[in-house]
CSV table of C-alpha atoms in Angstrom, one decimal:
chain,number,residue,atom,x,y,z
A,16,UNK,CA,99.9,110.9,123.1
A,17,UNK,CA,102.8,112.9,122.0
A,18,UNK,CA,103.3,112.8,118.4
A,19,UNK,CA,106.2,114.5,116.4
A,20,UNK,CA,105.5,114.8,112.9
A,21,UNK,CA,108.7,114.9,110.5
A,22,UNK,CA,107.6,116.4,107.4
A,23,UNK,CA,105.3,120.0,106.5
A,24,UNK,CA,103.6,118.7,103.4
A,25,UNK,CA,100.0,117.6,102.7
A,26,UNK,CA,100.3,114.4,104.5
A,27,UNK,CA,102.3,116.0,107.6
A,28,UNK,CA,99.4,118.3,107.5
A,29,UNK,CA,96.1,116.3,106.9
A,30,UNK,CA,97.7,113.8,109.6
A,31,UNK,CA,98.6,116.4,112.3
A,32,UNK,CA,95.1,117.6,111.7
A,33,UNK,CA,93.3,114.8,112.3
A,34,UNK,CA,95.5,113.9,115.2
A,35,UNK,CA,95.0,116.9,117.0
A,36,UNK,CA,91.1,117.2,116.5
A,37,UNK,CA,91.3,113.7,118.0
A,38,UNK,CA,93.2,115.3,121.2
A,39,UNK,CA,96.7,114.6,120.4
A,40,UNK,CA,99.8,116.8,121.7
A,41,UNK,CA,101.7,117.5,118.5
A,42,UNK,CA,104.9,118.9,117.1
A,43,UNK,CA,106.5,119.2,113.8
A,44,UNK,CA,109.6,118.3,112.9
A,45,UNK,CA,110.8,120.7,110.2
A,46,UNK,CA,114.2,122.0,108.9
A,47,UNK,CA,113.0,125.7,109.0
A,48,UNK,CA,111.7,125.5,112.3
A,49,UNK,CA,111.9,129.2,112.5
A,50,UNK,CA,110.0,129.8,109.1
A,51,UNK,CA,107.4,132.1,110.6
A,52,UNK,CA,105.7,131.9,106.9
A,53,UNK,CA,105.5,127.9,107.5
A,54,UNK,CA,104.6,128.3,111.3
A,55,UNK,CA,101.3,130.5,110.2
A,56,UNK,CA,100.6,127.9,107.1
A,57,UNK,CA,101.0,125.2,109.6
A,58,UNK,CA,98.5,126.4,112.0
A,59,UNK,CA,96.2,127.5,109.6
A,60,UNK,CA,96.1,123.9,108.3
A,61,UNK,CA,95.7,122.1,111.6
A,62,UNK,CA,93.6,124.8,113.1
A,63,UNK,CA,95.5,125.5,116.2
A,64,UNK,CA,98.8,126.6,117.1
A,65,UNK,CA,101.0,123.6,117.0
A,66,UNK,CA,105.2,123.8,117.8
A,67,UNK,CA,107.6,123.3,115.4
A,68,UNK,CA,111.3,122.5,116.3
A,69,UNK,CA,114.1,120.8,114.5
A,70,UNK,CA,113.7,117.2,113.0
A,71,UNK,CA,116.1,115.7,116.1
A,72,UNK,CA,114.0,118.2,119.0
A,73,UNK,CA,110.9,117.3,117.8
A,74,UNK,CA,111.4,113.4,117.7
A,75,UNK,CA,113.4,113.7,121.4
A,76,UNK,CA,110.5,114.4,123.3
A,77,UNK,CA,107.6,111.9,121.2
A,78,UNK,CA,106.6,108.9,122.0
A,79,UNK,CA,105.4,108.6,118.3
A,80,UNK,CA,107.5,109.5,115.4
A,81,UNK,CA,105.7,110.0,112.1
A,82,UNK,CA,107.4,109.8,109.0
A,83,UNK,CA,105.8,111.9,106.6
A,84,UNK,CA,108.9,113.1,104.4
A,85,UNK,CA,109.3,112.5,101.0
A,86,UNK,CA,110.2,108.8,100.5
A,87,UNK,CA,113.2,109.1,98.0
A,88,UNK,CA,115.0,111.8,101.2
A,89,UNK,CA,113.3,109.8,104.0
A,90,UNK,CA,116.4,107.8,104.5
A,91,UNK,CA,118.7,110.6,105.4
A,92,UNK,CA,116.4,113.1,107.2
A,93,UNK,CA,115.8,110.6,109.5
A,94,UNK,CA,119.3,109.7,109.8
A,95,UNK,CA,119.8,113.1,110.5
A,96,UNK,CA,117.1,113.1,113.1
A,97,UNK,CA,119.5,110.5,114.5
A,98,UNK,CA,119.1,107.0,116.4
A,99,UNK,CA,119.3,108.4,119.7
A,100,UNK,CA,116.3,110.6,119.2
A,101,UNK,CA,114.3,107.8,117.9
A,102,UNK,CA,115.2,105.1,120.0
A,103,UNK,CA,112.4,102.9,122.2
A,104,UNK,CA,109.5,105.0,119.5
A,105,UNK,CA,107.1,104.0,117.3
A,106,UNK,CA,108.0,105.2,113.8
A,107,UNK,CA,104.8,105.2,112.1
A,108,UNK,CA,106.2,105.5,108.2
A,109,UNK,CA,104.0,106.6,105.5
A,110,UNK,CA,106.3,107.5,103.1
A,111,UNK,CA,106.6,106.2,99.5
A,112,UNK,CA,109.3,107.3,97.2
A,113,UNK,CA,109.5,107.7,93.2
A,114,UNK,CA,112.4,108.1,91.3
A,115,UNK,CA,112.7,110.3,88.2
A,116,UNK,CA,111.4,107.9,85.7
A,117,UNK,CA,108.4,106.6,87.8
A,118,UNK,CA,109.8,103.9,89.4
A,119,UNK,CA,110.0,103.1,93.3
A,120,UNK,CA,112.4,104.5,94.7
A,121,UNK,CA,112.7,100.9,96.7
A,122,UNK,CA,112.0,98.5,94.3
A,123,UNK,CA,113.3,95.7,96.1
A,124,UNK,CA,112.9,96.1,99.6
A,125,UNK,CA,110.9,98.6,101.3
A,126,UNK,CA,111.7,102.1,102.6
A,127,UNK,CA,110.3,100.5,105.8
A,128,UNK,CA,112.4,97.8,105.6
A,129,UNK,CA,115.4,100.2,105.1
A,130,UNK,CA,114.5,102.3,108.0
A,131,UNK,CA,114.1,100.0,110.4
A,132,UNK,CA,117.2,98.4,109.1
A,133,UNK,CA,118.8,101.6,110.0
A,134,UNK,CA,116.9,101.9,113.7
A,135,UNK,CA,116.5,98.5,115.2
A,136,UNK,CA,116.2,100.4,118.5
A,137,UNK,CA,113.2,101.8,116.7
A,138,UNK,CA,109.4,99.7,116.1
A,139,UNK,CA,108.4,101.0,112.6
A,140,UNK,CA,104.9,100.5,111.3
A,141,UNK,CA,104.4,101.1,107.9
A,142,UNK,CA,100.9,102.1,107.3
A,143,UNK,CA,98.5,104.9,105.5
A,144,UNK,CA,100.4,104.6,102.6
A,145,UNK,CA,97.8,103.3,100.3
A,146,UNK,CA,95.2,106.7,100.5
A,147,UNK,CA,95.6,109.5,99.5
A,148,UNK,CA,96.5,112.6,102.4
A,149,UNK,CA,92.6,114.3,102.1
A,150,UNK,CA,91.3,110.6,102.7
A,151,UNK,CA,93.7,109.8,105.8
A,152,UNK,CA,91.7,111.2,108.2
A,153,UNK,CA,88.2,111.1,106.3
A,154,UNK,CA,87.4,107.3,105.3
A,155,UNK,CA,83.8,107.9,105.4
A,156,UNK,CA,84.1,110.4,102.6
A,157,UNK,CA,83.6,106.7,101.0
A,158,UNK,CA,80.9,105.0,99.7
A,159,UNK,CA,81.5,101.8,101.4
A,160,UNK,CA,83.9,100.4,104.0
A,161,UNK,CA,87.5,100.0,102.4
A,162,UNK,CA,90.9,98.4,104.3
A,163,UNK,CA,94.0,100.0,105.7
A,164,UNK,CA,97.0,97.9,106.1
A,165,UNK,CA,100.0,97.6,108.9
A,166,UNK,CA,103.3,96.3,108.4
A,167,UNK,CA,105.9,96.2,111.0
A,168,UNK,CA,107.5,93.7,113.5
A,169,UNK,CA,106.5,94.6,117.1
A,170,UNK,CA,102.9,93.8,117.7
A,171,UNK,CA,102.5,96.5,120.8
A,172,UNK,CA,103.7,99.6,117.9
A,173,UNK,CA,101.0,98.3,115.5
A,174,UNK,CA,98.4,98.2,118.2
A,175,UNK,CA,99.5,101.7,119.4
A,176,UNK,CA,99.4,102.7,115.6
A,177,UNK,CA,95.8,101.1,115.6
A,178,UNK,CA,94.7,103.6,118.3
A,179,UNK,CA,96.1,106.0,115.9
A,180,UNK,CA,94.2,105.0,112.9
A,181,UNK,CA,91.0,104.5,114.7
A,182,UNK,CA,91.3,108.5,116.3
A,183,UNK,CA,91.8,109.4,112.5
A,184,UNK,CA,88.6,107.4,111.7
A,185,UNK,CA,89.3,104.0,110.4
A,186,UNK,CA,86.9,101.5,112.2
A,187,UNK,CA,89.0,98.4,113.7
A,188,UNK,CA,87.7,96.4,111.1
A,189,UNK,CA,89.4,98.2,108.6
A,190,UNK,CA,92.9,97.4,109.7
A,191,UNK,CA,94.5,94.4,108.0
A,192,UNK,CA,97.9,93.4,109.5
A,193,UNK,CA,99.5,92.3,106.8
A,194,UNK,CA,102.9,90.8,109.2
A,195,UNK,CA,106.2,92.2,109.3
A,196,UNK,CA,107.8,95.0,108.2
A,197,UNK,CA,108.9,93.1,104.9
A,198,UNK,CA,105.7,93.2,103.9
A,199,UNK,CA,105.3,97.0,103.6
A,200,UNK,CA,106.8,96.1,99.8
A,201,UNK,CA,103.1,95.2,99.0
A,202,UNK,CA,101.8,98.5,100.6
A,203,UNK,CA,104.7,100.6,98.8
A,204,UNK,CA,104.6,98.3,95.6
A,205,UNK,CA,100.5,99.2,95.4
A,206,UNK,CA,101.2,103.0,94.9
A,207,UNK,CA,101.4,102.3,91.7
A,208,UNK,CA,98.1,100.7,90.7
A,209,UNK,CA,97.0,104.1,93.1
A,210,UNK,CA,98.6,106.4,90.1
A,211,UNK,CA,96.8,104.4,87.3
A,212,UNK,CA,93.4,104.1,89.8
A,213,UNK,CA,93.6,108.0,90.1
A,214,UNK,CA,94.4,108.8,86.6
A,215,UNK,CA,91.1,106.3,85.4
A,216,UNK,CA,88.7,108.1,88.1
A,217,UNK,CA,89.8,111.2,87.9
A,218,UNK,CA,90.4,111.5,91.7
A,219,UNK,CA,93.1,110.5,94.4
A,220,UNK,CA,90.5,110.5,96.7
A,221,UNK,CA,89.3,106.9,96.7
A,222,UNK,CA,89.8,103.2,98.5
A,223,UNK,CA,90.6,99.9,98.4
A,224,UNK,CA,88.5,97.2,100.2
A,225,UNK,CA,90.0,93.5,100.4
A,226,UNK,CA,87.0,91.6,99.3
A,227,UNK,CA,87.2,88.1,101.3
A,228,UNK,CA,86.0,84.9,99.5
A,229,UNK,CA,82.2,83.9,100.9
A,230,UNK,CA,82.9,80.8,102.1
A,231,UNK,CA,86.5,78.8,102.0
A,232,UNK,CA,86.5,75.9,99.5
B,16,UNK,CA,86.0,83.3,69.6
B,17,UNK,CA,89.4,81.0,69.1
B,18,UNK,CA,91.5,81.8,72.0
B,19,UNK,CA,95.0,80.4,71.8
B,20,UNK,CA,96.3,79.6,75.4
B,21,UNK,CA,99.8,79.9,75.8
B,22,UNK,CA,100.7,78.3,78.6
B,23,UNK,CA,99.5,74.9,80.5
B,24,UNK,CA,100.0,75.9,83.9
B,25,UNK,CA,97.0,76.7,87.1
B,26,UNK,CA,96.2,79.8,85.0
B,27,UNK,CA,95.9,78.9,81.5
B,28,UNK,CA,93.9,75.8,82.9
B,29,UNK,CA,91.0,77.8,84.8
B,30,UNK,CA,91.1,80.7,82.0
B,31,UNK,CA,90.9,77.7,79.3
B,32,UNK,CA,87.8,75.8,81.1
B,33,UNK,CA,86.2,79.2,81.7
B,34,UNK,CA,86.1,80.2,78.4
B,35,UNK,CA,85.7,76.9,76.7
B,36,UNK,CA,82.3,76.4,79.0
B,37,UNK,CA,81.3,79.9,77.9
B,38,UNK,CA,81.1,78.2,74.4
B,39,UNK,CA,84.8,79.7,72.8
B,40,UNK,CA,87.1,77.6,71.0
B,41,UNK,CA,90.3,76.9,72.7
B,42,UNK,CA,93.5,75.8,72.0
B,43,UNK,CA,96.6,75.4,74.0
B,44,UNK,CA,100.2,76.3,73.1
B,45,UNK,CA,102.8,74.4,74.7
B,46,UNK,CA,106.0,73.6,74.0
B,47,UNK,CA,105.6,69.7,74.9
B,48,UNK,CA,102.6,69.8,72.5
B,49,UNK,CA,102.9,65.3,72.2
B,50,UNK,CA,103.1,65.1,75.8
B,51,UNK,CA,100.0,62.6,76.0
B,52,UNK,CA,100.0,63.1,80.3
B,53,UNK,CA,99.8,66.5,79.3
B,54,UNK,CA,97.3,66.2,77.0
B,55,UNK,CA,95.1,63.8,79.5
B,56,UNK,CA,95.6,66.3,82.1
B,57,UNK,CA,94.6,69.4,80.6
B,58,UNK,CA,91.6,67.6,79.2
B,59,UNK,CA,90.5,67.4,82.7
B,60,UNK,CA,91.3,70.3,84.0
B,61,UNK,CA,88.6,71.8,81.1
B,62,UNK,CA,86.6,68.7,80.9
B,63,UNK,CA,86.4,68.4,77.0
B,64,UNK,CA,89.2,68.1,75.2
B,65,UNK,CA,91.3,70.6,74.0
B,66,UNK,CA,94.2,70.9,70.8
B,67,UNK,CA,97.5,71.0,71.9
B,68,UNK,CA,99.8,72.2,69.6
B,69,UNK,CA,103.3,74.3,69.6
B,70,UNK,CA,103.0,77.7,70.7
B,71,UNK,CA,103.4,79.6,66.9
B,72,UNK,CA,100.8,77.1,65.7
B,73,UNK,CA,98.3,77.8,68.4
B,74,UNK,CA,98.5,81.2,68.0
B,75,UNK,CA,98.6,81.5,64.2
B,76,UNK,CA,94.5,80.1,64.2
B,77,UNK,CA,93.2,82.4,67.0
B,78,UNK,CA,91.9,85.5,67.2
B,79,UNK,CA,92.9,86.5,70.9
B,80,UNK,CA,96.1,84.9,72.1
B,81,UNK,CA,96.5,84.3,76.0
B,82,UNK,CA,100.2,84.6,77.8
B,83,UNK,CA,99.7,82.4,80.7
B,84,UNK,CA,103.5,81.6,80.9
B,85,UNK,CA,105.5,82.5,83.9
B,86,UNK,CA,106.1,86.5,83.9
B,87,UNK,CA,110.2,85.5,83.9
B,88,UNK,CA,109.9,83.6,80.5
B,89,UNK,CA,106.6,85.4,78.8
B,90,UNK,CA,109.7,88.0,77.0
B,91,UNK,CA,111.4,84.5,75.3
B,92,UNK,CA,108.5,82.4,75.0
B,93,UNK,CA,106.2,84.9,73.4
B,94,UNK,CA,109.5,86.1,70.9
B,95,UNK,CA,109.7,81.8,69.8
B,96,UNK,CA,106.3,82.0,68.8
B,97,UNK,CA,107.3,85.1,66.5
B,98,UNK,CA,105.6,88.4,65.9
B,99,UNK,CA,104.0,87.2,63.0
B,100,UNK,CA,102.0,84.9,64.3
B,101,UNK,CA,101.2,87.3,66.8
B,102,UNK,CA,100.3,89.8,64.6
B,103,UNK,CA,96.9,91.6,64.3
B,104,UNK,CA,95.9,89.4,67.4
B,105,UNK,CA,94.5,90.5,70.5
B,106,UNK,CA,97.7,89.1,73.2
B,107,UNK,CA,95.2,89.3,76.6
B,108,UNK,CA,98.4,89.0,79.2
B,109,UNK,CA,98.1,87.9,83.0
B,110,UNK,CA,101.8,87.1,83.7
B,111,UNK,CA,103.9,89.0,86.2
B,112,UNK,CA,107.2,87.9,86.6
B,113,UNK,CA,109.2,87.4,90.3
B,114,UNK,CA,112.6,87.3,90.3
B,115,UNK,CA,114.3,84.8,93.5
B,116,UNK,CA,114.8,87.3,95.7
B,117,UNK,CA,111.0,88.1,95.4
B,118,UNK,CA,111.0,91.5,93.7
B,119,UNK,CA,109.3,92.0,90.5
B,120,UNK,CA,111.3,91.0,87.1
B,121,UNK,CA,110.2,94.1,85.7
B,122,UNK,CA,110.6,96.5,88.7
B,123,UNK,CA,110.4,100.0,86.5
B,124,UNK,CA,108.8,99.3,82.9
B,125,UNK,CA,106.2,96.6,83.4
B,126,UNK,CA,106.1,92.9,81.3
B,127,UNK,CA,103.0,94.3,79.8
B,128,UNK,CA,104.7,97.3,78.2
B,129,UNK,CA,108.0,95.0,76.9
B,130,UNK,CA,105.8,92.7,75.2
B,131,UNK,CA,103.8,95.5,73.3
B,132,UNK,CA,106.7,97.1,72.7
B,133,UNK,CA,108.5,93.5,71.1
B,134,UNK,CA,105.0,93.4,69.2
B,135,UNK,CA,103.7,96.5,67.8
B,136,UNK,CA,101.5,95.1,65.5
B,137,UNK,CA,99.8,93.0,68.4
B,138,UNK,CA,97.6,94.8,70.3
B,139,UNK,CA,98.3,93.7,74.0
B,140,UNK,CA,96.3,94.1,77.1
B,141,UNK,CA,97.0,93.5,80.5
B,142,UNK,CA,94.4,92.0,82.8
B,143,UNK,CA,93.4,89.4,85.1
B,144,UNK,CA,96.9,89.2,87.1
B,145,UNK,CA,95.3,90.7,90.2
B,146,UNK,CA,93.5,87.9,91.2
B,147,UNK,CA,94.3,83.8,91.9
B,148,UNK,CA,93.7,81.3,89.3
B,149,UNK,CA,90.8,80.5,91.6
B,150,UNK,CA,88.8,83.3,91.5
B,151,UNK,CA,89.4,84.5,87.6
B,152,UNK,CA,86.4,82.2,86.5
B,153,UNK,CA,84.4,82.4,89.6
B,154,UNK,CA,84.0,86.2,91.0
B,155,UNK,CA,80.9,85.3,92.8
B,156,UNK,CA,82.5,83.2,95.1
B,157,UNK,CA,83.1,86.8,97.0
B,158,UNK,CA,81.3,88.6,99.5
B,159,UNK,CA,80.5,91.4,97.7
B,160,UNK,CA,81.6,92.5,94.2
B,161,UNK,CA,85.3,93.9,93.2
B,162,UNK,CA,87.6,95.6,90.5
B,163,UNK,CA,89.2,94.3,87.7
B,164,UNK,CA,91.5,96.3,85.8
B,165,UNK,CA,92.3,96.6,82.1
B,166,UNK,CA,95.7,98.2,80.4
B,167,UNK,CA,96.3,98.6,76.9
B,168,UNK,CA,96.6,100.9,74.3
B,169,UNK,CA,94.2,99.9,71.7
B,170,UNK,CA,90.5,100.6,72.5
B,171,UNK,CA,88.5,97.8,70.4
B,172,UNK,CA,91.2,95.3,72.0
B,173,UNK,CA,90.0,96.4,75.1
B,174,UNK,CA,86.2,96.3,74.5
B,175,UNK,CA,86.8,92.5,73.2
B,176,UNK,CA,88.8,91.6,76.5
B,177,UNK,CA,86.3,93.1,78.3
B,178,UNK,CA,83.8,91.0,76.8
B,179,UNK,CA,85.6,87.6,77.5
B,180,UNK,CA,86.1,88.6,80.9
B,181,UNK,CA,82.4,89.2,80.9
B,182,UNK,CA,82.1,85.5,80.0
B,183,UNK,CA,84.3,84.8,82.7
B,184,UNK,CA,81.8,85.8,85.1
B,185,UNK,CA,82.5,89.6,85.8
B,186,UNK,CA,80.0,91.9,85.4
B,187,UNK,CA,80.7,95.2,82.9
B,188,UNK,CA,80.3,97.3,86.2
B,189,UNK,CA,83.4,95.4,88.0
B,190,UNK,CA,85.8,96.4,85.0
B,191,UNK,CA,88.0,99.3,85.2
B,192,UNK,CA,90.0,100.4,81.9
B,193,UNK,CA,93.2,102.2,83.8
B,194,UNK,CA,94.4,103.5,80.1
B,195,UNK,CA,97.5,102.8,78.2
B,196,UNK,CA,99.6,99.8,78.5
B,197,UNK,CA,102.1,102.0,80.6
B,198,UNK,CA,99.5,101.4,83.3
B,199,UNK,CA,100.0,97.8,83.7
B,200,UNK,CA,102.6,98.9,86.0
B,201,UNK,CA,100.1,99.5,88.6
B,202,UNK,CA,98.3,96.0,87.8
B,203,UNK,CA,101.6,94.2,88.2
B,204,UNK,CA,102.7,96.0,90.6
B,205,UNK,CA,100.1,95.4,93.1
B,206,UNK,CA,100.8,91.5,93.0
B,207,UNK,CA,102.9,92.2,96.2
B,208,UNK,CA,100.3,93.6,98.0
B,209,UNK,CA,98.0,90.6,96.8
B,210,UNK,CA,100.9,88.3,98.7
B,211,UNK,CA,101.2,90.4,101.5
B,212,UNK,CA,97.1,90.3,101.9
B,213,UNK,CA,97.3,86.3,101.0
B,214,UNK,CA,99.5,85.6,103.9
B,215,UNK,CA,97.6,88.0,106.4
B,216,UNK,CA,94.1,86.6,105.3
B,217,UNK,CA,95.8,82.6,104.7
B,218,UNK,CA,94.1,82.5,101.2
B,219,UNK,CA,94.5,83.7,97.7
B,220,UNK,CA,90.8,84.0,96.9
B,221,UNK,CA,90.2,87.5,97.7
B,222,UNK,CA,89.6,90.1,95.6
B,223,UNK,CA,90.5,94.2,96.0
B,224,UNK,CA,87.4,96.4,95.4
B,225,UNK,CA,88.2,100.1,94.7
B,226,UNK,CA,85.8,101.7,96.8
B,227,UNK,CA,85.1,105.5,95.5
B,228,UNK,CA,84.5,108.6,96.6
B,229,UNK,CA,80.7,109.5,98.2
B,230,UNK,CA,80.9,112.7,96.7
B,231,UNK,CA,83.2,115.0,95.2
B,232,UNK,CA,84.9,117.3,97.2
């Protein structure tokens, strides 16, 4: 699968690693596409070559479109990207943002809502953005089984984003679809019990598992 | 211990019976305190009788005052019953707050920090508000174990709520003490996650386990 990955950071990185181990055809989406500094940092981090155009080139020819931009800019890099790039793709978003004083950036309703507010051409599945970028694509650095949730309205993306997940290592019954995109709130909302998890361990690099009841009363 | 309960709702009613069977002495606050339906009801609900009295009363004879009110009201019902009947107490608070178009009533600073903040000489800490009335008395009614988190800025509060909550049923192992009362944002927080999971899983009784690293990296 062709996947364009907007964003050069840790997550952009970790992802595209993991995607391209998995055999994935993948491209980055950067605004200093001709960065040779970036280009060398990038390959070093996914351990192979990988192309790296502008935002709107790199989205054009995907059938998978990752967000992995900062979530307070998402909003207008991908409107730069522009509709028309992005149109009849999955948009898999994992992009939270935080404002100055701590706060969600979205407090209300989701980036994800937002975005695919702004592309309704465009299926959006929020997802990924409960663990941290070194755990993405290693869940069994874990000591048990923990849970990955979806969010998004168009139930052939989220199966395509499963395939995704499960390449990156997440067993199948790891995945919780949570329901429509509203509900990426939750999944954005929880970044914050994250912080104060990471700050009590001592790590980023651990996950949640939804503990069902035993037996329904 | 005398645990004043403020609040008669699903909440203070399970937290009330599970500490009154542990052997504590309870009393409810509520401002229809001659409300004999009330009174019948909530006897029930604990199955012994339990005082009712006005909120300032109740909490003037305990040692550990519970907010059980809704999350919108806690600010103006706590504030009635008047910091110095609140002072030197332990205020153990569960309440989040939703506003009607769903987001959080306290969307930046959390409940948890407004009320210590109205009450400095109360020491308050935040707990319990991750999982359902349900399951707050009856953890082993999960598959497997999961997390409960504690907030709150003064340490021997902490070590008292974490026994209660002990008496509750939750083992010392399941407790995790996330730091200052600043991190009650994540704990309140997450409640939209816990709604999102409710509606995917069509239950409230599940618990969130944080599942930690094998080894470090």
């Amino acid at each position: 699968m062709r996947i364009a990955m907007i964003g050069t950071g840790n997550v952009g990185r970790a992802l595209a690693a993991g995607w391209s181990r998995a055999g994935h055809d993948l491209v980055f989406g950067s605004r200093r596409p001709d960065d040779e500094a970036l280009r060398e940092e990038l390959a070093e981090a996914v351990g192979a070559r990988v192309p790296v155009l502008d935002p709107a080139s790199a989205a054009t020819g995907a059938e998978v479109v990752v967000n992995a931009t900062p979530g307070t800019e998402s909003v207008a890099l991908l409107g730069a990207v522009g509709a028309r790039a992005l149109t009849g793709k999955v948009l898999l978003d994992v992009a939270v943002g935080f404002r100055e004083d701590g706060a969600l950036s979205h407090p209300v309703e989701s980036l994800g809502e937002e975005l695919q507010r702004a592309f309704p051409g465009t299926a959006v599945v929020k997802t990924l953005c409960t663990v941290d970028a070194g755990l993405m694509c290693a869940p069994h650095a874990l000591t048990g089984p923990s849970t990955l949730f979806l969010s998004g309205e168009d139930a052939v993306a989220k199966r395509t984003v499963g395939a995704l997940l499960r390449d990156l290592g997440w067993p199948e019954e790891s995945l919780l679809d949570l329901g429509g995109i509203a509900t990426a709130r939750g999944q954005e909302h929880y970044s914050l019990l994250f912080l104060g998890v990471a700050g009590a361990l001592g790590t980023y690099g651990f996950g949640i598992r939804i503990v069902p009841p035993a037996a329904e009363g």
